[in-house]
mmCIF file with all atom_site columns, C-alpha atoms in Angstrom:
data_model
loop_
_atom_site.group_PDB
_atom_site.id
_atom_site.type_symbol
_atom_site.label_atom_id
_atom_site.label_alt_id
_atom_site.label_comp_id
_atom_site.label_asym_id
_atom_site.label_entity_id
_atom_site.label_seq_id
_atom_site.pdbx_PDB_ins_code
_atom_site.Cartn_x
_atom_site.Cartn_y
_atom_site.Cartn_z
_atom_site.occupancy
_atom_site.B_iso_or_equiv
_atom_site.pdbx_formal_charge
_atom_site.auth_seq_id
_atom_site.auth_comp_id
_atom_site.auth_asym_id
_atom_site.auth_atom_id
_atom_site.pdbx_PDB_model_num
ATOM 1   C CA . VAL A 1 1   ? 34.837 -28.800 -31.334 1.00 0.00 ? 3   VAL A CA 1
ATOM 2   C CA . VAL A 1 2   ? 34.139 -25.358 -29.933 1.00 0.00 ? 4   VAL A CA 1
ATOM 3   C CA . SER A 1 3   ? 36.707 -22.735 -30.762 1.00 0.00 ? 5   SER A CA 1
ATOM 4   C CA . ILE A 1 4   ? 36.740 -19.520 -28.755 1.00 0.00 ? 6   ILE A CA 1
ATOM 5   C CA . THR A 1 5   ? 38.899 -16.681 -29.983 1.00 0.00 ? 7   THR A CA 1
ATOM 6   C CA . VAL A 1 6   ? 39.954 -13.441 -28.363 1.00 0.00 ? 8   VAL A CA 1
ATOM 7   C CA . LEU A 1 7   ? 37.435 -11.683 -30.602 1.00 0.00 ? 9   LEU A CA 1
ATOM 8   C CA . ASP A 1 8   ? 34.640 -13.866 -29.192 1.00 0.00 ? 10  ASP A CA 1
ATOM 9   C CA . LEU A 1 9   ? 35.632 -12.888 -25.661 1.00 0.00 ? 11  LEU A CA 1
ATOM 10  C CA . ILE A 1 10  ? 35.683 -9.195  -26.581 1.00 0.00 ? 12  ILE A CA 1
ATOM 11  C CA . TYR A 1 11  ? 32.031 -9.466  -27.619 1.00 0.00 ? 13  TYR A CA 1
ATOM 12  C CA . PHE A 1 12  ? 30.887 -12.018 -25.039 1.00 0.00 ? 14  PHE A CA 1
ATOM 13  C CA . ILE A 1 13  ? 32.225 -10.586 -21.765 1.00 0.00 ? 15  ILE A CA 1
ATOM 14  C CA . PRO A 1 14  ? 30.566 -7.142  -22.103 1.00 0.00 ? 16  PRO A CA 1
ATOM 15  C CA . LEU A 1 15  ? 27.321 -8.899  -23.112 1.00 0.00 ? 17  LEU A CA 1
ATOM 16  C CA . VAL A 1 16  ? 27.336 -10.984 -19.910 1.00 0.00 ? 18  VAL A CA 1
ATOM 17  C CA . ILE A 1 17  ? 27.821 -7.824  -17.851 1.00 0.00 ? 19  ILE A CA 1
ATOM 18  C CA . ILE A 1 18  ? 25.244 -5.705  -19.693 1.00 0.00 ? 20  ILE A CA 1
ATOM 19  C CA . TYR A 1 19  ? 22.484 -8.332  -20.083 1.00 0.00 ? 21  TYR A CA 1
ATOM 20  C CA . PRO A 1 20  ? 21.228 -8.253  -16.444 1.00 0.00 ? 22  PRO A CA 1
ATOM 21  C CA . PHE A 1 21  ? 21.022 -4.462  -16.564 1.00 0.00 ? 23  PHE A CA 1
ATOM 22  C CA . PHE A 1 22  ? 19.077 -4.678  -19.831 1.00 0.00 ? 24  PHE A CA 1
ATOM 23  C CA . ILE A 1 23  ? 16.559 -7.097  -18.266 1.00 0.00 ? 25  ILE A CA 1
ATOM 24  C CA . LEU A 1 24  ? 16.182 -4.814  -15.235 1.00 0.00 ? 26  LEU A CA 1
ATOM 25  C CA . LEU A 1 25  ? 15.555 -1.819  -17.497 1.00 0.00 ? 27  LEU A CA 1
ATOM 26  C CA . LEU A 1 26  ? 13.109 -3.762  -19.674 1.00 0.00 ? 28  LEU A CA 1
ATOM 27  C CA . LYS A 1 27  ? 11.159 -4.834  -16.603 1.00 0.00 ? 29  LYS A CA 1
ATOM 28  C CA . GLY A 1 28  ? 10.189 -1.211  -16.049 1.00 0.00 ? 30  GLY A CA 1
ATOM 29  C CA . PHE A 1 29  ? 8.586  -0.987  -19.496 1.00 0.00 ? 31  PHE A CA 1
ATOM 30  C CA . LEU A 1 30  ? 6.623  -4.253  -19.608 1.00 0.00 ? 32  LEU A CA 1
ATOM 31  C CA . GLY A 1 31  ? 3.690  -5.683  -17.678 1.00 0.00 ? 33  GLY A CA 1
ATOM 32  C CA . LYS A 1 32  ? -0.099 -5.779  -17.497 1.00 0.00 ? 34  LYS A CA 1
ATOM 33  C CA . THR A 1 33  ? -0.470 -3.176  -14.744 1.00 0.00 ? 35  THR A CA 1
ATOM 34  C CA . VAL A 1 34  ? -1.550 0.241   -15.988 1.00 0.00 ? 36  VAL A CA 1
ATOM 35  C CA . VAL A 1 35  ? 0.592  2.936   -14.350 1.00 0.00 ? 37  VAL A CA 1
ATOM 36  C CA . LEU A 1 36  ? -0.670 6.509   -14.302 1.00 0.00 ? 38  LEU A CA 1
ATOM 37  C CA . GLY A 1 37  ? 2.768  8.109   -14.389 1.00 0.00 ? 39  GLY A CA 1
ATOM 38  C CA . ALA A 1 38  ? 1.849  10.469  -11.570 1.00 0.00 ? 40  ALA A CA 1
ATOM 39  C CA . ASN A 1 39  ? 5.422  11.597  -10.928 1.00 0.00 ? 41  ASN A CA 1
ATOM 40  C CA . ASP A 1 40  ? 6.750  10.927  -14.425 1.00 0.00 ? 42  ASP A CA 1
ATOM 41  C CA . ASN A 1 41  ? 5.382  13.199  -15.668 1.00 0.00 ? 43  ASN A CA 1
ATOM 42  C CA . LEU A 1 42  ? 1.883  14.346  -14.659 1.00 0.00 ? 44  LEU A CA 1
ATOM 43  C CA . SER A 1 43  ? 3.442  16.103  -11.675 1.00 0.00 ? 45  SER A CA 1
ATOM 44  C CA . ALA A 1 44  ? 5.411  18.436  -13.947 1.00 0.00 ? 46  ALA A CA 1
ATOM 45  C CA . THR A 1 45  ? 2.275  19.138  -15.958 1.00 0.00 ? 47  THR A CA 1
ATOM 46  C CA . ALA A 1 46  ? 0.543  20.146  -12.716 1.00 0.00 ? 48  ALA A CA 1
ATOM 47  C CA . VAL A 1 47  ? 3.405  22.500  -11.825 1.00 0.00 ? 49  VAL A CA 1
ATOM 48  C CA . ALA A 1 48  ? 3.340  23.966  -15.345 1.00 0.00 ? 50  ALA A CA 1
ATOM 49  C CA . VAL A 1 49  ? -0.395 24.668  -15.036 1.00 0.00 ? 51  VAL A CA 1
ATOM 50  C CA . ALA A 1 50  ? 0.200  26.356  -11.669 1.00 0.00 ? 52  ALA A CA 1
ATOM 51  C CA . ILE A 1 51  ? 2.957  28.489  -13.218 1.00 0.00 ? 53  ILE A CA 1
ATOM 52  C CA . GLY A 1 52  ? 0.578  29.542  -15.974 1.00 0.00 ? 54  GLY A CA 1
ATOM 53  C CA . LYS A 1 53  ? -2.162 30.417  -13.501 1.00 0.00 ? 55  LYS A CA 1
ATOM 54  C CA . HIS A 1 54  ? 0.181  32.519  -11.357 1.00 0.00 ? 56  HIS A CA 1
ATOM 55  C CA . LEU A 1 55  ? 1.708  34.366  -14.308 1.00 0.00 ? 57  LEU A CA 1
ATOM 56  C CA . SER A 1 56  ? -1.695 35.081  -15.839 1.00 0.00 ? 58  SER A CA 1
ATOM 57  C CA . GLU A 1 57  ? -2.519 36.952  -12.637 1.00 0.00 ? 59  GLU A CA 1
ATOM 58  C CA . ASN A 1 58  ? 0.988  38.415  -12.133 1.00 0.00 ? 60  ASN A CA 1
ATOM 59  C CA . ARG A 1 59  ? 2.274  39.076  -15.628 1.00 0.00 ? 61  ARG A CA 1
ATOM 60  C CA . PRO A 1 60  ? 6.021  39.569  -16.220 1.00 0.00 ? 62  PRO A CA 1
ATOM 61  C CA . ARG A 1 61  ? 6.891  43.033  -17.486 1.00 0.00 ? 63  ARG A CA 1
ATOM 62  C CA . ASN A 1 62  ? 9.651  42.225  -19.953 1.00 0.00 ? 64  ASN A CA 1
ATOM 63  C CA . VAL A 1 63  ? 9.388  38.613  -21.108 1.00 0.00 ? 65  VAL A CA 1
ATOM 64  C CA . GLU A 1 64  ? 6.767  36.409  -22.731 1.00 0.00 ? 66  GLU A CA 1
ATOM 65  C CA . VAL A 1 65  ? 6.295  33.000  -21.109 1.00 0.00 ? 67  VAL A CA 1
ATOM 66  C CA . TRP A 1 66  ? 4.920  29.982  -22.968 1.00 0.00 ? 68  TRP A CA 1
ATOM 67  C CA . ILE A 1 67  ? 3.570  27.094  -20.904 1.00 0.00 ? 69  ILE A CA 1
ATOM 68  C CA . GLY A 1 68  ? 3.152  23.725  -22.599 1.00 0.00 ? 70  GLY A CA 1
ATOM 69  C CA . SER A 1 69  ? 2.921  19.984  -22.205 1.00 0.00 ? 71  SER A CA 1
ATOM 70  C CA . GLN A 1 70  ? 4.289  18.442  -25.371 1.00 0.00 ? 72  GLN A CA 1
ATOM 71  C CA . GLY A 1 71  ? 3.597  14.739  -24.945 1.00 0.00 ? 73  GLY A CA 1
ATOM 72  C CA . SER A 1 72  ? 5.046  11.554  -26.479 1.00 0.00 ? 74  SER A CA 1
ATOM 73  C CA . GLU A 1 73  ? 8.306  11.870  -24.535 1.00 0.00 ? 75  GLU A CA 1
ATOM 74  C CA . GLU A 1 74  ? 8.657  8.151   -23.859 1.00 0.00 ? 76  GLU A CA 1
ATOM 75  C CA . VAL A 1 75  ? 8.636  7.295   -27.570 1.00 0.00 ? 77  VAL A CA 1
ATOM 76  C CA . GLY A 1 76  ? 11.472 9.552   -28.646 1.00 0.00 ? 78  GLY A CA 1
ATOM 77  C CA . ASP A 1 77  ? 10.482 13.044  -27.476 1.00 0.00 ? 79  ASP A CA 1
ATOM 78  C CA . LYS A 1 78  ? 8.182  13.293  -30.499 1.00 0.00 ? 80  LYS A CA 1
ATOM 79  C CA . GLY A 1 79  ? 6.040  16.083  -29.076 1.00 0.00 ? 81  GLY A CA 1
ATOM 80  C CA . ALA A 1 80  ? 9.075  18.258  -28.387 1.00 0.00 ? 82  ALA A CA 1
ATOM 81  C CA . LYS A 1 81  ? 10.519 17.372  -31.794 1.00 0.00 ? 83  LYS A CA 1
ATOM 82  C CA . ALA A 1 82  ? 7.344  18.555  -33.542 1.00 0.00 ? 84  ALA A CA 1
ATOM 83  C CA . PHE A 1 83  ? 7.233  21.738  -31.449 1.00 0.00 ? 85  PHE A CA 1
ATOM 84  C CA . VAL A 1 84  ? 10.861 22.627  -32.171 1.00 0.00 ? 86  VAL A CA 1
ATOM 85  C CA . GLU A 1 85  ? 10.463 21.896  -35.879 1.00 0.00 ? 87  GLU A CA 1
ATOM 86  C CA . LYS A 1 86  ? 7.382  24.134  -36.122 1.00 0.00 ? 88  LYS A CA 1
ATOM 87  C CA . TYR A 1 87  ? 8.456  27.099  -34.035 1.00 0.00 ? 89  TYR A CA 1
ATOM 88  C CA . GLY A 1 88  ? 12.198 26.873  -34.567 1.00 0.00 ? 90  GLY A CA 1
ATOM 89  C CA . LYS A 1 89  ? 11.800 27.397  -38.312 1.00 0.00 ? 91  LYS A CA 1
ATOM 90  C CA . ILE A 1 90  ? 9.918  30.665  -37.890 1.00 0.00 ? 92  ILE A CA 1
ATOM 91  C CA . GLY A 1 91  ? 12.379 32.141  -35.412 1.00 0.00 ? 93  GLY A CA 1
ATOM 92  C CA . ILE A 1 92  ? 10.233 32.154  -32.278 1.00 0.00 ? 94  ILE A CA 1
ATOM 93  C CA . LEU A 1 93  ? 12.783 30.100  -30.325 1.00 0.00 ? 95  LEU A CA 1
ATOM 94  C CA . ASP A 1 94  ? 15.814 32.163  -31.370 1.00 0.00 ? 96  ASP A CA 1
ATOM 95  C CA . ASN A 1 95  ? 16.097 34.187  -28.150 1.00 0.00 ? 97  ASN A CA 1
ATOM 96  C CA . SER A 1 96  ? 14.279 31.801  -25.858 1.00 0.00 ? 98  SER A CA 1
ATOM 97  C CA . TYR A 1 97  ? 15.147 29.986  -22.659 1.00 0.00 ? 99  TYR A CA 1
ATOM 98  C CA . THR A 1 98  ? 13.480 26.573  -22.343 1.00 0.00 ? 100 THR A CA 1
ATOM 99  C CA . VAL A 1 99  ? 13.127 24.870  -18.963 1.00 0.00 ? 101 VAL A CA 1
ATOM 100 C CA . VAL A 1 100 ? 11.713 21.351  -18.997 1.00 0.00 ? 102 VAL A CA 1
ATOM 101 C CA . LEU A 1 101 ? 10.234 20.123  -15.711 1.00 0.00 ? 103 LEU A CA 1
ATOM 102 C CA . GLU A 1 102 ? 10.433 16.423  -14.860 1.00 0.00 ? 104 GLU A CA 1
ATOM 103 C CA . CYS A 1 103 ? 9.265  14.291  -11.927 1.00 0.00 ? 105 CYS A CA 1
ATOM 104 C CA . CYS A 1 104 ? 8.237  17.171  -9.668  1.00 0.00 ? 106 CYS A CA 1
ATOM 105 C CA . GLY A 1 105 ? 6.004  15.309  -7.225  1.00 0.00 ? 107 GLY A CA 1
ATOM 106 C CA . ALA A 1 106 ? 8.293  12.769  -5.566  1.00 0.00 ? 108 ALA A CA 1
ATOM 107 C CA . ALA A 1 107 ? 11.955 13.589  -5.033  1.00 0.00 ? 109 ALA A CA 1
ATOM 108 C CA . GLU A 1 108 ? 14.814 13.632  -2.558  1.00 0.00 ? 110 GLU A CA 1
ATOM 109 C CA . ASP A 1 109 ? 16.775 16.295  -4.472  1.00 0.00 ? 111 ASP A CA 1
ATOM 110 C CA . MET A 1 110 ? 16.274 18.737  -7.294  1.00 0.00 ? 112 MET A CA 1
ATOM 111 C CA . PHE A 1 111 ? 18.597 17.941  -10.163 1.00 0.00 ? 113 PHE A CA 1
ATOM 112 C CA . LEU A 1 112 ? 19.970 19.905  -13.113 1.00 0.00 ? 114 LEU A CA 1
ATOM 113 C CA . ILE A 1 113 ? 21.160 17.835  -16.069 1.00 0.00 ? 115 ILE A CA 1
ATOM 114 C CA . GLU A 1 114 ? 24.558 18.757  -17.492 1.00 0.00 ? 116 GLU A CA 1
ATOM 115 C CA . LYS A 1 115 ? 24.699 16.050  -20.181 1.00 0.00 ? 117 LYS A CA 1
ATOM 116 C CA . ASP A 1 116 ? 22.433 13.147  -21.161 1.00 0.00 ? 118 ASP A CA 1
ATOM 117 C CA . MET A 1 117 ? 22.684 9.784   -22.938 1.00 0.00 ? 119 MET A CA 1
ATOM 118 C CA . HIS A 1 118 ? 22.086 11.471  -26.315 1.00 0.00 ? 120 HIS A CA 1
ATOM 119 C CA . ARG A 1 119 ? 25.202 13.610  -25.774 1.00 0.00 ? 121 ARG A CA 1
ATOM 120 C CA . ALA A 1 120 ? 23.103 16.737  -25.409 1.00 0.00 ? 122 ALA A CA 1
ATOM 121 C CA . VAL A 1 121 ? 24.977 19.346  -23.360 1.00 0.00 ? 123 VAL A CA 1
ATOM 122 C CA . TYR A 1 122 ? 22.470 21.335  -21.332 1.00 0.00 ? 124 TYR A CA 1
ATOM 123 C CA . ASN A 1 123 ? 22.744 25.106  -21.251 1.00 0.00 ? 125 ASN A CA 1
ATOM 124 C CA . THR A 1 124 ? 24.959 26.365  -18.422 1.00 0.00 ? 126 THR A CA 1
ATOM 125 C CA . GLU A 1 125 ? 23.479 29.872  -18.545 1.00 0.00 ? 127 GLU A CA 1
ATOM 126 C CA . ILE A 1 126 ? 19.994 28.564  -17.767 1.00 0.00 ? 128 ILE A CA 1
ATOM 127 C CA . ASN A 1 127 ? 21.375 26.133  -15.199 1.00 0.00 ? 129 ASN A CA 1
ATOM 128 C CA . ASN A 1 128 ? 23.081 29.037  -13.439 1.00 0.00 ? 130 ASN A CA 1
ATOM 129 C CA . TRP A 1 129 ? 19.833 31.030  -13.432 1.00 0.00 ? 131 TRP A CA 1
ATOM 130 C CA . LEU A 1 130 ? 18.051 28.037  -11.902 1.00 0.00 ? 132 LEU A CA 1
ATOM 131 C CA . LEU A 1 131 ? 20.773 27.639  -9.270  1.00 0.00 ? 133 LEU A CA 1
ATOM 132 C CA . GLN A 1 132 ? 20.381 31.320  -8.396  1.00 0.00 ? 134 GLN A CA 1
ATOM 133 C CA . ALA A 1 133 ? 16.603 30.945  -8.256  1.00 0.00 ? 135 ALA A CA 1
ATOM 134 C CA . HIS A 1 134 ? 16.989 27.966  -5.928  1.00 0.00 ? 136 HIS A CA 1
ATOM 135 C CA . ALA A 1 135 ? 19.405 29.875  -3.672  1.00 0.00 ? 137 ALA A CA 1
ATOM 136 C CA . ASP A 1 136 ? 17.036 32.851  -3.449  1.00 0.00 ? 138 ASP A CA 1
ATOM 137 C CA . VAL A 1 137 ? 14.054 30.669  -2.552  1.00 0.00 ? 139 VAL A CA 1
ATOM 138 C CA . LYS A 1 138 ? 16.153 28.656  -0.075  1.00 0.00 ? 140 LYS A CA 1
ATOM 139 C CA . THR A 1 139 ? 16.926 31.772  1.976   1.00 0.00 ? 141 THR A CA 1
ATOM 140 C CA . LYS A 1 140 ? 13.206 32.248  2.650   1.00 0.00 ? 142 LYS A CA 1
ATOM 141 C CA . ASN A 1 141 ? 12.292 28.562  2.679   1.00 0.00 ? 143 ASN A CA 1
ATOM 142 C CA . PRO A 1 142 ? 15.058 26.536  4.409   1.00 0.00 ? 144 PRO A CA 1
ATOM 143 C CA . ASP A 1 143 ? 13.046 23.327  3.985   1.00 0.00 ? 145 ASP A CA 1
ATOM 144 C CA . LEU A 1 144 ? 13.302 23.600  0.200   1.00 0.00 ? 146 LEU A CA 1
ATOM 145 C CA . LEU A 1 145 ? 14.742 20.502  -1.466  1.00 0.00 ? 147 LEU A CA 1
ATOM 146 C CA . ASN A 1 146 ? 18.487 20.671  -2.030  1.00 0.00 ? 148 ASN A CA 1
ATOM 147 C CA . ILE A 1 147 ? 19.732 20.927  -5.600  1.00 0.00 ? 149 ILE A CA 1
ATOM 148 C CA . ARG A 1 148 ? 22.632 19.253  -7.395  1.00 0.00 ? 150 ARG A CA 1
ATOM 149 C CA . THR A 1 149 ? 23.939 18.833  -10.940 1.00 0.00 ? 151 THR A CA 1
ATOM 150 C CA . GLY A 1 150 ? 25.135 15.824  -12.890 1.00 0.00 ? 152 GLY A CA 1
ATOM 151 C CA . SER A 1 151 ? 24.945 13.717  -16.041 1.00 0.00 ? 153 SER A CA 1
ATOM 152 C CA . LEU A 1 152 ? 22.489 11.019  -17.080 1.00 0.00 ? 154 LEU A CA 1
ATOM 153 C CA . LYS A 1 153 ? 24.057 7.829   -18.418 1.00 0.00 ? 155 LYS A CA 1
ATOM 154 C CA . ILE A 1 154 ? 20.578 6.392   -18.979 1.00 0.00 ? 156 ILE A CA 1
ATOM 155 C CA . GLY A 1 155 ? 17.751 8.739   -19.829 1.00 0.00 ? 157 GLY A CA 1
ATOM 156 C CA . SER A 1 156 ? 17.102 12.208  -21.166 1.00 0.00 ? 158 SER A CA 1
ATOM 157 C CA . CYS A 1 157 ? 14.126 14.532  -21.552 1.00 0.00 ? 159 CYS A CA 1
ATOM 158 C CA . ASP A 1 158 ? 12.406 16.814  -24.047 1.00 0.00 ? 160 ASP A CA 1
ATOM 159 C CA . ALA A 1 159 ? 15.115 19.455  -23.616 1.00 0.00 ? 161 ALA A CA 1
ATOM 160 C CA . CYS A 1 160 ? 17.493 17.444  -25.799 1.00 0.00 ? 162 CYS A CA 1
ATOM 161 C CA . ARG A 1 161 ? 15.317 18.200  -28.846 1.00 0.00 ? 163 ARG A CA 1
ATOM 162 C CA . TYR A 1 162 ? 15.880 21.924  -28.353 1.00 0.00 ? 164 TYR A CA 1
ATOM 163 C CA . ILE A 1 163 ? 19.590 21.501  -27.660 1.00 0.00 ? 165 ILE A CA 1
ATOM 164 C CA . HIS A 1 164 ? 20.291 19.413  -30.762 1.00 0.00 ? 166 HIS A CA 1
ATOM 165 C CA . GLU A 1 165 ? 18.724 22.177  -32.863 1.00 0.00 ? 167 GLU A CA 1
ATOM 166 C CA . GLY A 1 166 ? 20.939 24.819  -31.261 1.00 0.00 ? 168 GLY A CA 1
ATOM 167 C CA . PHE A 1 167 ? 18.446 26.382  -28.838 1.00 0.00 ? 169 PHE A CA 1
ATOM 168 C CA . LYS A 1 168 ? 19.069 27.089  -25.155 1.00 0.00 ? 170 LYS A CA 1
ATOM 169 C CA . ALA A 1 169 ? 17.401 24.522  -22.898 1.00 0.00 ? 171 ALA A CA 1
ATOM 170 C CA . ALA A 1 170 ? 17.732 22.983  -19.451 1.00 0.00 ? 172 ALA A CA 1
ATOM 171 C CA . ALA A 1 171 ? 15.849 20.518  -17.275 1.00 0.00 ? 173 ALA A CA 1
ATOM 172 C CA . LEU A 1 172 ? 14.846 20.774  -13.626 1.00 0.00 ? 174 LEU A CA 1
ATOM 173 C CA . MET A 1 173 ? 14.118 17.290  -12.326 1.00 0.00 ? 175 MET A CA 1
ATOM 174 C CA . GLY A 1 174 ? 13.288 15.438  -9.164  1.00 0.00 ? 176 GLY A CA 1
ATOM 175 C CA . MET A 1 175 ? 15.809 12.727  -8.280  1.00 0.00 ? 177 MET A CA 1
ATOM 176 C CA . GLU A 1 176 ? 16.802 10.235  -5.636  1.00 0.00 ? 178 GLU A CA 1
ATOM 177 C CA . HIS A 1 177 ? 19.518 11.538  -3.340  1.00 0.00 ? 179 HIS A CA 1
ATOM 178 C CA . ILE A 1 178 ? 22.258 9.031   -4.210  1.00 0.00 ? 180 ILE A CA 1
ATOM 179 C CA . LYS A 1 179 ? 21.445 7.797   -7.711  1.00 0.00 ? 181 LYS A CA 1
ATOM 180 C CA . ASN A 1 180 ? 20.697 9.907   -10.769 1.00 0.00 ? 182 ASN A CA 1
ATOM 181 C CA . LYS A 1 181 ? 17.306 8.233   -10.991 1.00 0.00 ? 183 LYS A CA 1
ATOM 182 C CA . ALA A 1 182 ? 13.783 9.539   -10.510 1.00 0.00 ? 184 ALA A CA 1
ATOM 183 C CA . VAL A 1 183 ? 11.777 8.273   -7.542  1.00 0.00 ? 185 VAL A CA 1
ATOM 184 C CA . ASN A 1 184 ? 9.463  5.400   -8.587  1.00 0.00 ? 186 ASN A CA 1
ATOM 185 C CA . TRP A 1 185 ? 10.769 5.699   -12.141 1.00 0.00 ? 187 TRP A CA 1
ATOM 186 C CA . HIS A 1 186 ? 8.858  3.336   -14.464 1.00 0.00 ? 188 HIS A CA 1
ATOM 187 C CA . SER A 1 187 ? 7.422  1.577   -11.437 1.00 0.00 ? 189 SER A CA 1
ATOM 188 C CA . VAL A 1 188 ? 3.914  0.521   -10.404 1.00 0.00 ? 190 VAL A CA 1
ATOM 189 C CA . ASN A 1 189 ? 4.476  2.823   -7.422  1.00 0.00 ? 191 ASN A CA 1
ATOM 190 C CA . ASP A 1 190 ? 4.340  5.874   -9.702  1.00 0.00 ? 192 ASP A CA 1
ATOM 191 C CA . ALA A 1 191 ? 0.810  6.635   -8.511  1.00 0.00 ? 193 ALA A CA 1
ATOM 192 C CA . PRO A 1 192 ? -1.010 9.715   -7.141  1.00 0.00 ? 194 PRO A CA 1
ATOM 193 C CA . VAL A 1 193 ? -0.832 8.370   -3.585  1.00 0.00 ? 195 VAL A CA 1
ATOM 194 C CA . ASN A 1 194 ? 2.957  8.829   -3.695  1.00 0.00 ? 196 ASN A CA 1
ATOM 195 C CA . ILE A 1 195 ? 2.869  12.475  -4.774  1.00 0.00 ? 197 ILE A CA 1
ATOM 196 C CA . ASP A 1 196 ? 3.971  15.018  -2.153  1.00 0.00 ? 198 ASP A CA 1
ATOM 197 C CA . LYS A 1 197 ? 2.332  18.457  -2.361  1.00 0.00 ? 199 LYS A CA 1
ATOM 198 C CA . LYS A 1 198 ? 5.282  20.039  -0.580  1.00 0.00 ? 200 LYS A CA 1
ATOM 199 C CA . ILE A 1 199 ? 7.623  18.866  -3.347  1.00 0.00 ? 201 ILE A CA 1
ATOM 200 C CA . LEU A 1 200 ? 5.247  20.160  -6.016  1.00 0.00 ? 202 LEU A CA 1
ATOM 201 C CA . SER A 1 201 ? 5.321  23.509  -4.216  1.00 0.00 ? 203 SER A CA 1
ATOM 202 C CA . ASP A 1 202 ? 9.136  23.510  -4.109  1.00 0.00 ? 204 ASP A CA 1
ATOM 203 C CA . PHE A 1 203 ? 9.374  23.115  -7.878  1.00 0.00 ? 205 PHE A CA 1
ATOM 204 C CA . LEU A 1 204 ? 6.722  25.776  -8.387  1.00 0.00 ? 206 LEU A CA 1
ATOM 205 C CA . GLU A 1 205 ? 8.578  28.279  -6.191  1.00 0.00 ? 207 GLU A CA 1
ATOM 206 C CA . VAL A 1 206 ? 11.906 27.771  -7.967  1.00 0.00 ? 208 VAL A CA 1
ATOM 207 C CA . SER A 1 207 ? 10.254 27.975  -11.390 1.00 0.00 ? 209 SER A CA 1
ATOM 208 C CA . LEU A 1 208 ? 8.502  31.242  -10.571 1.00 0.00 ? 210 LEU A CA 1
ATOM 209 C CA . LYS A 1 209 ? 11.690 32.717  -9.103  1.00 0.00 ? 211 LYS A CA 1
ATOM 210 C CA . PHE A 1 210 ? 13.524 31.768  -12.320 1.00 0.00 ? 212 PHE A CA 1
ATOM 211 C CA . VAL A 1 211 ? 10.953 33.690  -14.377 1.00 0.00 ? 213 VAL A CA 1
ATOM 212 C CA . GLU A 1 212 ? 11.265 36.655  -12.011 1.00 0.00 ? 214 GLU A CA 1
ATOM 213 C CA . LEU A 1 213 ? 15.069 36.720  -12.304 1.00 0.00 ? 215 LEU A CA 1
ATOM 214 C CA . VAL A 1 214 ? 15.017 36.543  -16.094 1.00 0.00 ? 216 VAL A CA 1
ATOM 215 C CA . ASP A 1 215 ? 12.303 39.198  -16.257 1.00 0.00 ? 217 ASP A CA 1
ATOM 216 C CA . ASN A 1 216 ? 14.362 41.515  -14.039 1.00 0.00 ? 218 ASN A CA 1
ATOM 217 C CA . LYS A 1 217 ? 17.394 40.949  -16.270 1.00 0.00 ? 219 LYS A CA 1
ATOM 218 C CA . PHE A 1 218 ? 15.648 42.933  -19.014 1.00 0.00 ? 220 PHE A CA 1
ATOM 219 C CA . ASN A 1 219 ? 14.599 45.891  -16.850 1.00 0.00 ? 221 ASN A CA 1
#
């Protein structure tokens, strides 16, 4: 005799609904095909290098800019965790703004995270600076990707490690237009052939304008 109680249904019904989504998510992590992660997140590393090159030749007057690629994001943001633990303790991050770049080579929109799955609330001050930077660049470059804000129910980025330790951080990401999901996210299509140089340039322009605005703030 099989006895089903109300308590069984409370556990079973959500499981039936969630299970297909879990399998779909897991599919993006498993397989024999080696994926280079061109958009997620080598593209952002490329933009970061370009930012560093430009600023080394056109140094800000009032702010110091650190450029880094911290690694191990997919296994719990371990690179960012180590960085924050090391430099947070000695006070270097106390008056800093951190902007994490994500998926900058294939996108339909730019996206600013407001809150992620780890309940990290992203800094509104930095988000507002980035929105202003985008607006300024857009006036000169009408073809610039549009920008929007929103929350991530699934996913986060290195910025959450800064936020949970009380530091100001934000993330500028490339997203699909309708869903809060990166283009070719955890897909075999995340390859160099699907990287768009124009989109890389868009993220570079907004990033450099952000640095310029913050630098001018301290004139």
